[in-house]
Amino acid sequence: MGTSQSHEDRITDSDSDYHYEEEEDDDVSRNSNFSRPYGASSDSSVPSLEIEQKLSASEELKVTSRIKNAVKLYRHDTPKAEWNISDNLTSYKFVKTSTVEGDQEDIDDDHDGEESDESFWYLVIGSKIKAVVEKDMRMKMFGEVKRRVEFVSSGTVWALEFLTDEEYKRFVTRFQDCLFENVYNVKASEESRIQKYGKDFVAWANPETTDDDTMWEDEDGEGPPEEEEEDKMNTDLTEEFEEVANGGVHSLALGALDNSFLVNACGVQVYRNMERGIHGRGVCVRFDGGLTTTPNKALLMRAETNMMLMSPSQQGKPHSSGVKQLDIESGKIVTEWRFEKDGTEITMRDITSDAKGSQLDPSESTFLGLDDNRLCQWDMRERRGIVQSYDSAVLEWNQGHQFSRGTNFGCFASTGDGSVVVGSDDGKIRLYSKPNSLGQQGKTSLGRAKTAFPGLGSPITHVDVSYDGKWILGTADTYLVLICTLFTDKDGRVKTGFTGRMGNKIPAPRLLKLTPLDSHLAGKDNKFHGAHFSWVTESGRQERHIVATVGKFSVIWDLEKVKNSAHGCYRNQHGLKSCYCYKILLKDESIVESRFMHDRLSFSGNEKLPEAPLVVATPQKVSSISLSGRRL
C-alpha cells in the first residue's frame, strides 16, 4: 500500500481540523463560547447572536462556579473522524491510589500527607475515566488560547475543554507534577527536579524561566518566519517503487555506493541504489553454512563489499557472543569472530561503524561494540595476519572501557569524526570523544563521558547523531528527544559536548511527538523505534529531516522547523517544547524500518527533490518514496 490522502488511506498533516457534534443538555447551552471547538470566535456581524451567547455563557459560569474542576469532556469517534461531546459538564480530580493489604485507599489531590511508595496518581474524570498519569496517555496541551488537552485512555481518544485560563493552567501544572512523581517516585518540587536532572540542567527542570534558545537558531541568524515555514509544508510524498521482499524483511542495510541490502532468515537480497530509490536486482546472497538465528544487526564494511552479521545468542535477548563476516561478492561467510577480553568470552548487544562514513573505506578493519556496561573498539586484524578462511577467530580488544557500575547501555551511534553517543535504559545520553584520542595517563576517551544528559523517565531505545555532532536524536517509546550539544566555553568559542564539558550552559531539548489521535491510529504497536536523521557523510552538509517508525506509520519532521524557536507549535506551551508538525506515510502492515538514502542521491540543485529518497521496509515489502515539491 502506498501513499494516499487520509489516515485510513493517505498521507496527511497532523494539524487536521476536526468536526464536533454536541448532544442536547438542558443544563448547559449549546451556544456557549465554551462549547466552541479550539476557541473559534463567534460571528461579529450578528450582534443579537453575540449578546445571546454572552448571556448564555454568563449563565453557564453561574452553574459551573458551584462545581469544582468543571470541564467539558469530548470523545473522538474514530470511524466517523469526528469529535462528540461525552459530558457537557463534568469534573476531574487527581487521585493517589495505594495498595494496602489488598485494599485500595484513594487520596485526593489536596492531600499533603505521606503515602505509600507503591502508590500512583490517577486522573479521574466523572464516572467515565480513571487513568494512571503516565506518558502513555500521550497528553497534548493546546495552551490558554484554546484551553484544551487531548489524551488516550483505554483505547479511546478524549479531550477536555476548560472554562477559564486559570483552570487550564491549574490542570496542566497538576498533571505535570503527578507525572513527575509517578515517574521518579518523589514529590514534585523545584528541588527534586534539580536533584533528578542535575544542577547543570536547570533549563530541563524549569524551561519557561531558564531556557536559552540561542544555540537552537541557525548559525547565520534566526530561523525563517512562520509564514515561510508553513509554505514548506506543501511537500508531496511520491511512491516510486514498491516490491515484494522474497523471504520477508528483518533488517535494512542501506549503502552509499551502488547497492543496498535487505536481510532475512535466508540471506541478503541485493538492491540497486537509484536516483529515486532502491530497485531489486533479483540477486539473493544465501548464507553459506547457514545461521542458527536470524541476524539482528547488519553492518557494512570495507567499501561495502563485506557485511558483519550479529545474531543473538539467546532467543528474545539482543546480546551476542560474536559476529560473522560475509563477503558479499562471493556470497560466503569468510570468518566467524568471537568477542573476548583477556581470554574470557564476553557479549555485545550492538555494533556500529567507527564513524558515519567509515563503511566507505576499503581498508577499514575496526568497528565499535557496546554491551550493558562496556564500550569498546574491535580490531579484525589478528596478530598472525588477516584471517582468510572460514574459521573461528578472536577479535582484538583494541581500546575501550568496562564500567564497574551499572550504566545500562542500550544503543549507540558515531559522528563523522568518530565521537560516540550512547543511550541507556535509564534514559541518560552520554557523549564520548573519538576513541583514538587519548586522555590523561594514557587512558582512552571511551572511559569517561565528556557530557551526560539526564533521562526524562523513559528508556532510550535508539540514538542517532548528526555528522558534525551538533544534534542528537534519542528514541523513546512515546516521544523523540532532540538535543543540541552546542555551548560557548569560557573563551567565547562555540564547541560541542563531545569536545568539552558543557557545565551549566546546556539548552533544554525539544520533544517530537504524535498527537493522541495519530498515536491511536498508528495501531497496537504504537511505540516509536529507530528514529534517524537524513544521511549525511560530508563536512559542511546539513541533515534536513528526521524520520521515525511507529506501528504502520513512517513519520517525517523538518529539522529546520523543529529547531526554529518561533515555530507555532511552541507558543503557549508548558514544560519542554514539543513539536507536532509532521508528515505521515501509512502502510498496510507494521513497518520494520524507515531510512533516508545517502545524501549523494538527493538533488540539492533541484527544487523538486531536496532530499534523498526514503526507503520503507515492512515484513513483506520494500518501498522507495521521493520527497517532491518544497521541503516539509
XYZ file of C-alpha atoms in Angstrom:
632
model
C 0.000 0.000 0.000
C 1.463 3.325 -0.998
C 0.967 6.957 -0.206
C -2.552 8.427 -0.193
C -4.723 11.145 1.327
C -6.283 10.187 4.697
C -5.357 8.416 7.919
C -7.014 5.289 6.629
C -5.643 5.624 3.116
C -3.424 8.663 2.721
C -0.573 10.860 3.866
C -1.818 13.745 5.981
C -0.608 16.589 8.154
C -1.142 16.250 11.904
C -2.871 19.630 12.169
C -6.204 18.499 10.720
C -9.434 20.332 11.577
C -11.910 18.208 13.491
C -15.687 18.259 13.285
C -17.607 18.490 16.533
C -21.136 17.399 17.355
C -22.869 18.008 20.654
C -25.626 16.112 22.410
C -28.555 18.055 23.890
C -28.132 19.076 27.501
C -30.724 21.062 29.458
C -28.204 22.434 31.962
C -25.706 23.968 29.590
C -26.414 25.997 26.454
C -25.127 24.609 23.174
C -24.402 28.154 22.019
C -21.918 28.773 24.804
C -18.431 30.032 23.957
C -17.105 27.074 25.913
C -18.641 24.580 23.510
C -16.936 26.142 20.508
C -14.069 23.881 19.341
C -10.492 25.178 19.570
C -11.614 28.597 20.741
C -13.339 29.541 17.472
C -14.755 33.068 17.512
C -18.417 33.978 17.023
C -19.805 35.860 14.036
C -19.395 39.536 14.938
C -21.735 40.558 12.097
C -24.770 39.396 14.113
C -24.820 41.483 17.330
C -28.005 39.923 18.722
C -26.486 36.447 18.499
C -23.318 37.668 20.181
C -25.309 39.160 23.077
C -27.299 35.941 23.411
C -24.095 33.917 23.548
C -22.604 36.177 26.218
C -25.721 35.860 28.345
C -25.660 32.102 27.863
C -22.021 31.978 28.875
C -22.799 34.036 31.968
C -25.495 31.564 32.983
C -23.065 28.697 32.419
C -20.488 30.312 34.671
C -23.076 30.562 37.432
C -23.754 26.820 37.108
C -20.116 25.774 36.901
C -18.988 28.022 39.740
C -20.639 25.552 42.101
C -18.668 22.621 40.622
C -15.007 22.143 41.456
C -12.738 21.484 38.445
C -15.590 21.759 35.938
C -14.745 20.691 32.363
C -16.329 19.526 29.144
C -15.420 16.024 28.031
C -15.181 15.093 24.334
C -14.781 11.636 22.833
C -13.394 11.014 19.365
C -15.451 8.804 17.085
C -12.638 7.233 15.063
C -14.747 5.599 12.306
C -16.526 8.900 11.592
C -13.402 11.017 12.230
C -15.298 13.497 14.392
C -15.484 14.703 17.979
C -18.651 14.315 20.041
C -19.427 15.676 23.483
C -19.409 12.895 26.029
C -20.278 15.132 29.007
C -21.422 18.723 28.629
C -20.455 19.346 32.224
C -18.382 17.103 34.439
C -15.396 17.411 36.770
C -11.933 15.946 37.135
C -9.662 15.180 40.046
C -6.247 13.661 40.629
C -6.341 10.684 42.967
C -3.464 8.792 44.504
C -4.264 5.107 44.876
C -2.175 2.957 47.172
C -2.469 -0.776 47.710
C -2.525 -1.691 51.381
C -3.038 -5.392 52.204
C -5.152 -5.856 49.100
C -7.372 -2.824 49.747
C -7.281 0.393 47.736
C -7.037 3.709 49.512
C -7.909 6.800 47.461
C -6.302 10.116 48.374
C -7.440 13.237 46.514
C -5.116 15.901 45.158
C -5.499 18.196 48.160
C -3.920 15.645 50.496
C -0.446 16.584 51.755
C 0.317 13.599 53.962
C 2.785 10.764 53.398
C 1.674 7.993 51.048
C 2.890 4.534 50.222
C 5.900 4.239 47.906
C 3.853 1.846 45.783
C 1.035 4.303 45.079
C 0.389 6.158 41.827
C -1.508 9.234 40.744
C -4.595 8.712 38.593
C -6.655 11.173 36.594
C -10.358 10.617 37.305
C -12.965 12.325 35.115
C -16.564 11.906 36.224
C -17.560 8.252 36.197
C -16.094 7.521 32.739
C -12.312 7.742 33.062
C -9.766 6.596 35.609
C -6.309 6.554 34.031
C -2.875 6.342 35.605
C -0.912 9.526 34.909
C 1.844 8.368 32.548
C 3.498 9.157 29.238
C 1.382 6.504 27.504
C -1.569 8.900 27.809
C 0.128 10.946 25.047
C -1.222 14.105 26.677
C -1.213 17.086 24.281
C -1.752 20.577 25.668
C -3.052 23.364 23.434
C -2.355 26.426 25.596
C -4.527 29.075 27.217
C -5.908 30.306 23.885
C -7.750 27.033 23.274
C -7.861 25.854 26.914
C -7.850 22.261 25.759
C -5.984 18.989 26.269
C -6.253 15.689 24.401
C -5.140 12.243 25.534
C -5.583 8.484 25.095
C -7.160 6.220 27.703
C -8.384 2.614 27.383
C -8.062 2.654 23.613
C -10.114 5.850 23.194
C -9.051 9.409 22.363
C -10.520 12.016 24.728
C -10.386 15.783 25.082
C -11.008 18.135 27.985
C -12.097 21.743 27.484
C -11.602 24.151 30.395
C -13.780 27.129 31.205
C -11.100 29.623 32.235
C -7.408 30.196 31.672
C -6.762 29.709 35.365
C -8.453 26.299 35.366
C -6.435 25.221 32.356
C -3.120 26.317 33.929
C -4.020 24.613 37.193
C -4.728 21.322 35.443
C -1.511 21.431 33.409
C 0.625 22.165 36.463
C -1.049 19.437 38.481
C -0.748 16.886 35.691
C 2.962 17.573 35.231
C 3.579 17.299 38.980
C 1.721 13.979 39.172
C 3.574 12.657 36.132
C 6.939 13.594 37.643
C 6.016 11.887 40.913
C 4.820 8.710 39.177
C 7.999 8.506 37.080
C 10.575 9.304 39.777
C 8.694 8.295 42.957
C 9.490 11.595 44.695
C 7.230 14.548 45.398
C 7.357 17.161 42.655
C 9.248 20.325 43.583
C 11.926 22.548 42.107
C 14.480 20.922 44.397
C 13.534 17.364 43.431
C 13.615 18.218 39.720
C 17.102 19.673 40.041
C 18.092 16.603 42.062
C 16.889 14.250 39.321
C 18.139 16.266 36.340
C 21.295 17.680 37.945
C 22.246 21.242 38.835
C 23.685 21.851 35.355
C 20.330 21.053 33.768
C 18.175 23.746 35.345
C 16.665 24.538 31.916
C 15.308 20.990 31.772
C 13.735 21.368 35.206
C 12.195 24.794 34.577
C 12.427 25.670 30.861
C 9.884 28.532 30.959
C 12.155 30.699 33.075
C 15.688 29.476 32.380
C 15.851 28.067 28.850
C 18.137 29.900 26.396
C 17.232 29.202 22.758
C 20.280 30.958 21.305
C 22.072 27.767 20.302
C 18.970 26.423 18.572
C 18.937 29.174 15.979
C 20.702 28.855 12.633
C 24.353 29.875 12.666
C 23.689 32.684 10.177
C 20.839 34.197 12.146
C 17.308 33.489 13.271
C 15.145 30.812 11.760
C 12.713 31.572 8.929
C 9.477 33.474 9.597
C 6.482 31.316 10.460
C 4.802 32.190 7.132
C 7.751 30.802 5.187
C 7.776 27.718 7.392
C 4.142 26.945 6.708
C 4.820 27.190 2.978
C 7.350 24.404 3.338
C 4.642 22.018 4.477
C 3.498 21.744 0.818
C 5.540 18.607 0.232
C 4.289 15.550 -1.603
C 5.499 12.063 -0.811
C 5.532 10.090 -4.049
C 5.936 6.336 -4.112
C 8.489 5.426 -6.772
C 8.904 1.678 -6.276
C 7.188 -0.999 -4.210
C 8.397 -4.568 -4.435
C 7.716 -7.820 -2.655
C 10.657 -8.844 -0.474
C 11.236 -12.554 -1.009
C 11.567 -14.293 2.332
C 10.479 -11.242 4.310
C 12.474 -8.387 5.846
C 14.223 -8.422 9.217
C 16.629 -5.501 8.841
C 17.769 -2.914 6.323
C 21.377 -2.064 5.408
C 21.491 0.960 3.114
C 24.600 1.522 1.058
C 26.081 4.807 -0.118
C 27.606 3.311 -3.276
C 25.900 1.046 -5.810
C 23.814 -1.278 -3.663
C 21.620 -1.587 -0.578
C 20.627 -4.790 1.203
C 17.690 -6.431 2.952
C 18.486 -9.137 5.499
C 16.201 -12.047 6.356
C 16.480 -15.632 7.612
C 17.517 -16.923 4.172
C 20.201 -14.446 3.242
C 20.809 -10.965 1.876
C 18.786 -9.533 -1.013
C 20.674 -7.052 -3.172
C 19.025 -3.824 -4.394
C 20.459 -1.204 -6.731
C 20.673 2.387 -5.481
C 18.935 4.687 -7.939
C 18.075 8.370 -8.086
C 14.512 7.726 -6.942
C 15.074 4.866 -4.506
C 16.209 1.258 -4.424
C 15.195 -1.279 -7.055
C 15.536 -5.052 -6.819
C 18.274 -6.722 -8.848
C 16.886 -10.221 -8.443
C 20.055 -11.272 -6.615
C 19.998 -13.023 -3.247
C 23.152 -13.950 -1.362
C 22.376 -17.145 0.537
C 24.169 -17.701 3.814
C 26.849 -20.284 3.017
C 26.996 -22.583 6.032
C 23.757 -21.193 7.399
C 22.923 -19.287 10.555
C 21.126 -20.736 13.558
C 19.268 -17.477 14.209
C 18.337 -14.526 12.016
C 20.809 -11.634 12.343
C 19.507 -8.673 14.325
C 22.313 -6.396 13.128
C 23.962 -5.998 9.715
C 26.961 -3.655 9.434
C 28.529 -2.794 6.061
C 32.331 -2.530 5.948
C 35.312 -2.318 3.573
C 33.789 -0.150 0.857
C 30.521 -2.056 1.291
C 31.993 -5.324 -0.003
C 31.732 -7.004 3.399
C 28.963 -7.241 5.952
C 29.237 -8.081 9.649
C 26.227 -10.111 10.808
C 25.415 -10.317 14.511
C 22.833 -12.798 15.785
C 21.506 -13.073 19.351
C 22.946 -15.914 21.410
C 19.611 -16.487 23.169
C 16.102 -16.120 21.865
C 14.489 -12.855 22.974
C 17.755 -11.190 24.044
C 19.896 -8.823 21.943
C 23.270 -9.965 23.300
C 25.659 -11.874 21.058
C 28.963 -13.650 21.656
C 30.344 -12.947 18.178
C 29.825 -11.853 14.579
C 30.090 -13.490 11.163
C 31.859 -11.771 8.288
C 30.049 -12.107 4.955
C 31.872 -11.452 1.699
C 29.057 -10.021 -0.407
C 30.747 -10.586 -3.779
C 31.404 -14.300 -3.199
C 28.304 -14.851 -1.060
C 30.327 -16.722 1.559
C 30.805 -16.269 5.281
C 34.588 -15.997 5.382
C 35.200 -15.662 9.115
C 33.403 -16.227 12.388
C 34.677 -13.855 15.044
C 34.322 -14.244 18.820
C 34.134 -11.430 21.366
C 36.796 -11.970 24.045
C 38.616 -9.803 26.544
C 41.679 -11.045 28.446
C 40.918 -14.593 27.332
C 37.335 -14.504 28.619
C 34.318 -14.708 26.333
C 32.060 -11.647 26.602
C 28.959 -10.416 24.802
C 27.943 -7.365 22.810
C 24.399 -6.090 22.295
C 25.166 -3.694 19.437
C 27.878 -2.850 16.887
C 28.370 0.220 14.708
C 30.927 1.850 12.412
C 33.847 3.836 13.810
C 32.436 6.922 12.079
C 29.441 7.787 9.895
C 31.353 7.388 6.644
C 33.799 4.633 7.545
C 31.866 1.890 5.745
C 33.137 3.502 2.512
C 36.796 2.936 3.487
C 38.182 -0.176 1.698
C 40.914 -0.621 4.333
C 38.551 -0.439 7.311
C 39.396 -3.059 9.916
C 37.868 -1.747 13.154
C 34.351 -1.183 14.456
C 32.722 -0.253 17.756
C 30.928 -2.556 20.180
C 28.511 -1.931 23.036
C 27.216 -4.077 25.867
C 25.275 -3.234 29.045
C 28.403 -1.950 30.807
C 31.016 -1.971 28.034
C 32.019 0.413 25.268
C 34.943 -0.606 23.092
C 36.588 -0.772 19.693
C 37.257 -4.122 17.995
C 40.083 -4.803 15.526
C 39.670 -7.529 12.876
C 43.422 -7.792 12.221
C 44.896 -10.736 14.072
C 48.468 -10.683 15.279
C 49.146 -13.658 12.988
C 47.731 -11.772 9.994
C 44.338 -11.333 8.391
C 42.140 -14.406 8.585
C 41.372 -15.682 5.084
C 39.414 -18.857 5.698
C 36.178 -19.740 7.462
C 37.428 -20.423 10.939
C 36.813 -19.334 14.497
C 38.870 -16.238 15.274
C 39.089 -13.800 18.159
C 38.550 -10.093 17.683
C 41.254 -7.962 19.245
C 40.007 -5.661 22.039
C 41.628 -2.524 20.673
C 40.564 0.029 23.255
C 37.589 0.775 25.438
C 36.278 0.538 28.955
C 34.373 -1.947 31.077
C 32.378 0.016 33.632
C 32.107 -1.352 37.141
C 28.754 0.231 37.926
C 25.508 -0.394 36.061
C 25.357 2.017 33.146
C 22.552 0.089 31.401
C 23.829 0.937 27.914
C 21.304 0.101 25.232
C 22.238 1.772 21.914
C 24.894 3.986 20.337
C 25.968 5.874 17.205
C 29.041 7.667 15.886
C 29.661 11.111 14.371
C 31.668 11.969 11.278
C 34.903 12.296 13.271
C 34.342 9.129 15.330
C 32.914 10.580 18.542
C 30.302 8.345 20.170
C 26.856 8.944 21.694
C 25.371 6.241 23.930
C 21.755 5.865 25.051
C 20.797 3.979 28.210
C 17.838 2.098 29.628
C 17.599 4.737 32.387
C 17.081 7.442 29.752
C 20.548 9.022 30.027
C 22.502 10.002 26.919
C 26.302 10.168 27.191
C 28.852 11.748 24.855
C 32.358 10.326 24.343
C 35.043 11.960 22.217
C 36.531 9.894 19.406
C 38.263 6.738 20.701
C 41.625 7.339 19.025
C 42.213 10.436 21.165
C 43.911 9.701 24.477
C 43.073 11.374 27.733
C 45.199 11.812 30.811
C 47.516 8.999 31.928
C 47.171 7.284 28.546
C 43.542 6.254 29.074
C 41.250 6.324 26.069
C 38.417 8.807 25.967
C 35.887 5.945 25.830
C 36.362 5.508 29.580
C 34.739 8.761 30.654
C 31.894 10.743 29.149
C 32.506 14.392 28.316
C 28.815 15.163 28.860
C 25.928 13.127 30.287
C 22.371 14.314 29.637
C 19.748 13.229 32.188
C 16.851 10.961 31.326
C 13.263 12.113 31.070
C 11.785 8.979 32.612
C 11.792 6.629 29.598
C 14.473 4.252 28.265
C 16.346 5.355 25.141
C 15.928 2.530 22.637
C 17.832 4.079 19.722
C 20.137 7.060 19.127
C 21.411 8.912 16.094
C 23.697 11.913 15.782
C 24.318 14.483 13.078
C 27.537 14.204 11.076
C 29.003 17.304 12.761
C 27.953 16.180 16.264
C 25.797 19.250 16.916
C 22.474 17.396 17.199
C 21.489 14.171 18.930
C 18.267 12.270 18.361
C 17.060 9.829 21.002
C 14.128 7.441 20.552
C 11.794 6.604 23.444
C 8.508 4.713 23.262
C 6.223 7.766 23.276
C 8.460 10.593 22.021
C 11.711 11.525 20.314
C 14.133 13.825 22.095
C 16.291 16.225 20.059
C 19.313 17.568 21.930
C 21.570 20.488 20.987
C 25.190 19.813 22.022
C 26.481 23.338 21.268
C 27.781 25.601 24.018
C 30.146 28.560 24.430
C 33.232 27.972 26.561
C 34.895 30.498 28.870
C 36.987 31.832 25.969
C 33.914 32.524 23.848
C 34.473 29.590 21.477
C 31.495 27.506 20.323
C 32.064 23.791 20.946
C 30.063 20.590 21.116
C 29.567 18.426 24.186
C 31.864 15.817 22.597
C 34.897 18.102 22.775
C 34.372 19.843 26.106
C 32.342 19.833 29.285
C 29.193 21.854 28.836
C 28.817 22.760 32.506
C 25.602 24.645 33.162
C 25.331 26.080 29.617
C 23.047 23.350 28.362
C 19.903 24.303 26.415
C 16.712 22.382 27.054
C 15.862 19.662 24.496
C 12.929 19.558 22.112
C 10.431 16.704 22.080
C 8.885 15.309 18.905
C 5.520 13.623 19.455
C 2.478 12.234 17.723
C -0.886 13.751 18.505
C -3.039 11.478 20.691
C -5.285 10.738 17.703
C -2.403 9.770 15.408
C -0.889 7.662 18.172
C -4.199 5.814 18.439
C -4.463 5.393 14.651
C -0.919 4.030 14.395
C -2.182 0.686 15.700
C -1.491 -1.555 18.658
C 2.274 -1.432 18.167
C 2.316 2.352 18.558
C 5.762 2.788 20.076
C 8.446 4.812 18.340
C 11.511 2.945 17.163
C 14.596 3.616 15.085
C 14.491 7.413 14.589
C 17.163 8.699 12.173
C 18.418 11.930 10.703
C 18.718 12.052 6.933
C 22.062 10.533 5.947
C 24.938 12.987 5.519
C 28.625 11.988 5.446
C 30.260 15.163 4.177
C 31.532 18.133 6.166
C 29.503 21.284 5.637
C 26.323 19.450 4.645
C 23.319 19.675 6.962
C 20.775 16.997 7.739
C 17.334 18.134 6.588
C 14.805 15.732 8.046
C 14.066 13.259 10.805
C 12.187 10.012 10.203
C 10.843 7.584 12.807
C 8.716 4.462 12.683
C 5.643 3.839 14.830
C 3.274 0.991 14.041
C 2.077 1.363 10.436
C 3.384 4.937 10.192
C 6.600 6.446 8.947
C 6.666 9.934 10.482
C 8.768 12.739 8.989
C 9.756 16.028 10.630
C 11.503 19.004 9.043
C 14.614 19.562 11.164
C 14.760 23.291 10.463
C 11.177 23.705 11.629
C 11.840 21.772 14.858
C 14.887 23.918 15.615
C 13.099 27.227 14.970
C 12.137 28.740 18.343
C 9.436 30.885 16.696
C 7.612 27.827 15.387
C 3.896 27.893 16.158
C 3.914 24.560 17.997
C 5.939 26.146 20.799
C 3.567 29.020 21.531
C 1.810 28.931 24.911
C 3.412 25.583 25.784
C 4.232 24.489 29.312
C 7.345 22.467 30.070
C 9.730 21.260 27.389
C 8.879 22.399 23.860
C 7.039 19.704 21.872
C 6.632 19.646 18.088
C 3.572 18.017 16.484
C 4.144 19.136 12.873
C 4.996 16.183 10.670
C 4.044 14.187 7.596
C 2.742 10.628 7.865
C 3.292 7.778 5.429
C 0.809 4.974 6.089
C 1.439 1.341 5.101
C -0.898 -1.624 5.365
C 1.287 -3.526 7.863
C 3.658 -2.644 10.683
C 6.878 -1.088 9.427
C 10.233 -2.719 10.164
C 12.403 0.307 9.403
C 12.345 3.702 7.668
C 15.608 5.272 6.463
C 16.702 8.041 4.136
C 19.208 7.092 1.447
C 22.616 8.731 1.283
C 22.755 12.461 0.642
C 24.605 11.981 -2.664
C 21.309 10.685 -4.103
C 19.491 13.942 -3.322
C 19.074 16.702 -5.873
C 20.164 19.705 -3.856
C 20.174 21.833 -7.001
C 16.633 20.849 -7.935
C 13.738 22.437 -6.040
C 11.515 19.438 -6.617
C 13.800 16.883 -4.986
C 15.510 18.488 -1.979
C 16.072 15.223 -0.124
C 17.363 11.742 -0.892
C 14.615 9.104 -1.241
C 13.087 7.459 1.799
C 13.179 3.642 1.983
C 10.401 1.973 3.976
C 10.577 -1.755 4.718
C 7.645 -3.800 6.013
C 7.876 -7.549 6.741
C 6.807 -8.375 3.163
C 7.563 -5.315 1.007
C 10.065 -2.547 0.454
C 9.077 0.880 -0.892
C 11.003 3.900 -2.119
C 9.465 7.323 -1.500
C 10.563 10.645 -3.027
C 10.023 13.980 -1.292
C 8.927 16.250 -4.101
C 7.900 19.895 -4.053
C 9.235 22.190 -1.375
C 10.752 20.952 1.813
C 8.450 19.917 4.651
